[in-house]
Amino acid sequence: VPAGDGEWRGSVSVGVGAKTSEMAKAGELIKAADDAVYMAKRDGRNCVRVPLTAA
């Protein structure tokens, strides 16, 4: 992204959580998304990860 006389560079790591029937509380969905974002960071960043199982 152009920024003044230079350029700004960044990366994005995204964790996606989807509510399953096993999740009784909102905190479980938040944990699933949080776990997924840490998977994305571990896998090299600049990517999207979705957990395969419920948190």
Tab-separated table of N, CA and C in Angstrom, residues 15-19 29 32-33 50-51:
chain	number	residue	atom	x	y	z
A	15	GLY	N	-8.587	-16.565	11.331
A	15	GLY	CA	-9.130	-17.793	11.889
A	15	GLY	C	-10.640	-17.756	11.785
A	16	VAL	N	-11.222	-18.786	11.208
A	16	VAL	CA	-12.665	-18.842	11.013
A	16	VAL	C	-13.240	-19.883	11.960
A	17	GLY	N	-14.262	-19.494	12.692
A	17	GLY	CA	-14.958	-20.431	13.569
A	17	GLY	C	-16.390	-20.576	13.103
A	18	ALA	N	-16.903	-21.773	13.093
A	18	ALA	CA	-18.295	-22.026	12.722
A	18	ALA	C	-18.962	-22.764	13.872
A	19	LYS	N	-20.147	-22.294	14.253
A	19	LYS	CA	-20.853	-22.915	15.373
A	19	LYS	C	-21.338	-24.302	14.973
A	29	LEU	N	-17.293	-21.046	20.517
A	29	LEU	CA	-17.125	-20.553	19.155
A	29	LEU	C	-15.934	-19.601	19.080
A	32	ALA	N	-12.775	-21.592	19.151
A	32	ALA	CA	-12.512	-22.259	17.872
A	32	ALA	C	-11.877	-21.283	16.879
A	33	ALA	N	-12.403	-20.060	16.811
A	33	ALA	CA	-11.836	-19.057	15.910
A	33	ALA	C	-10.440	-18.647	16.364
A	50	VAL	N	-9.432	-22.893	9.167
A	50	VAL	CA	-10.697	-23.268	9.791
A	50	VAL	C	-10.439	-24.544	10.574
A	51	PRO	N	-10.801	-24.579	11.876
A	51	PRO	CA	-10.579	-25.812	12.637
A	51	PRO	C	-11.470	-26.933	12.100
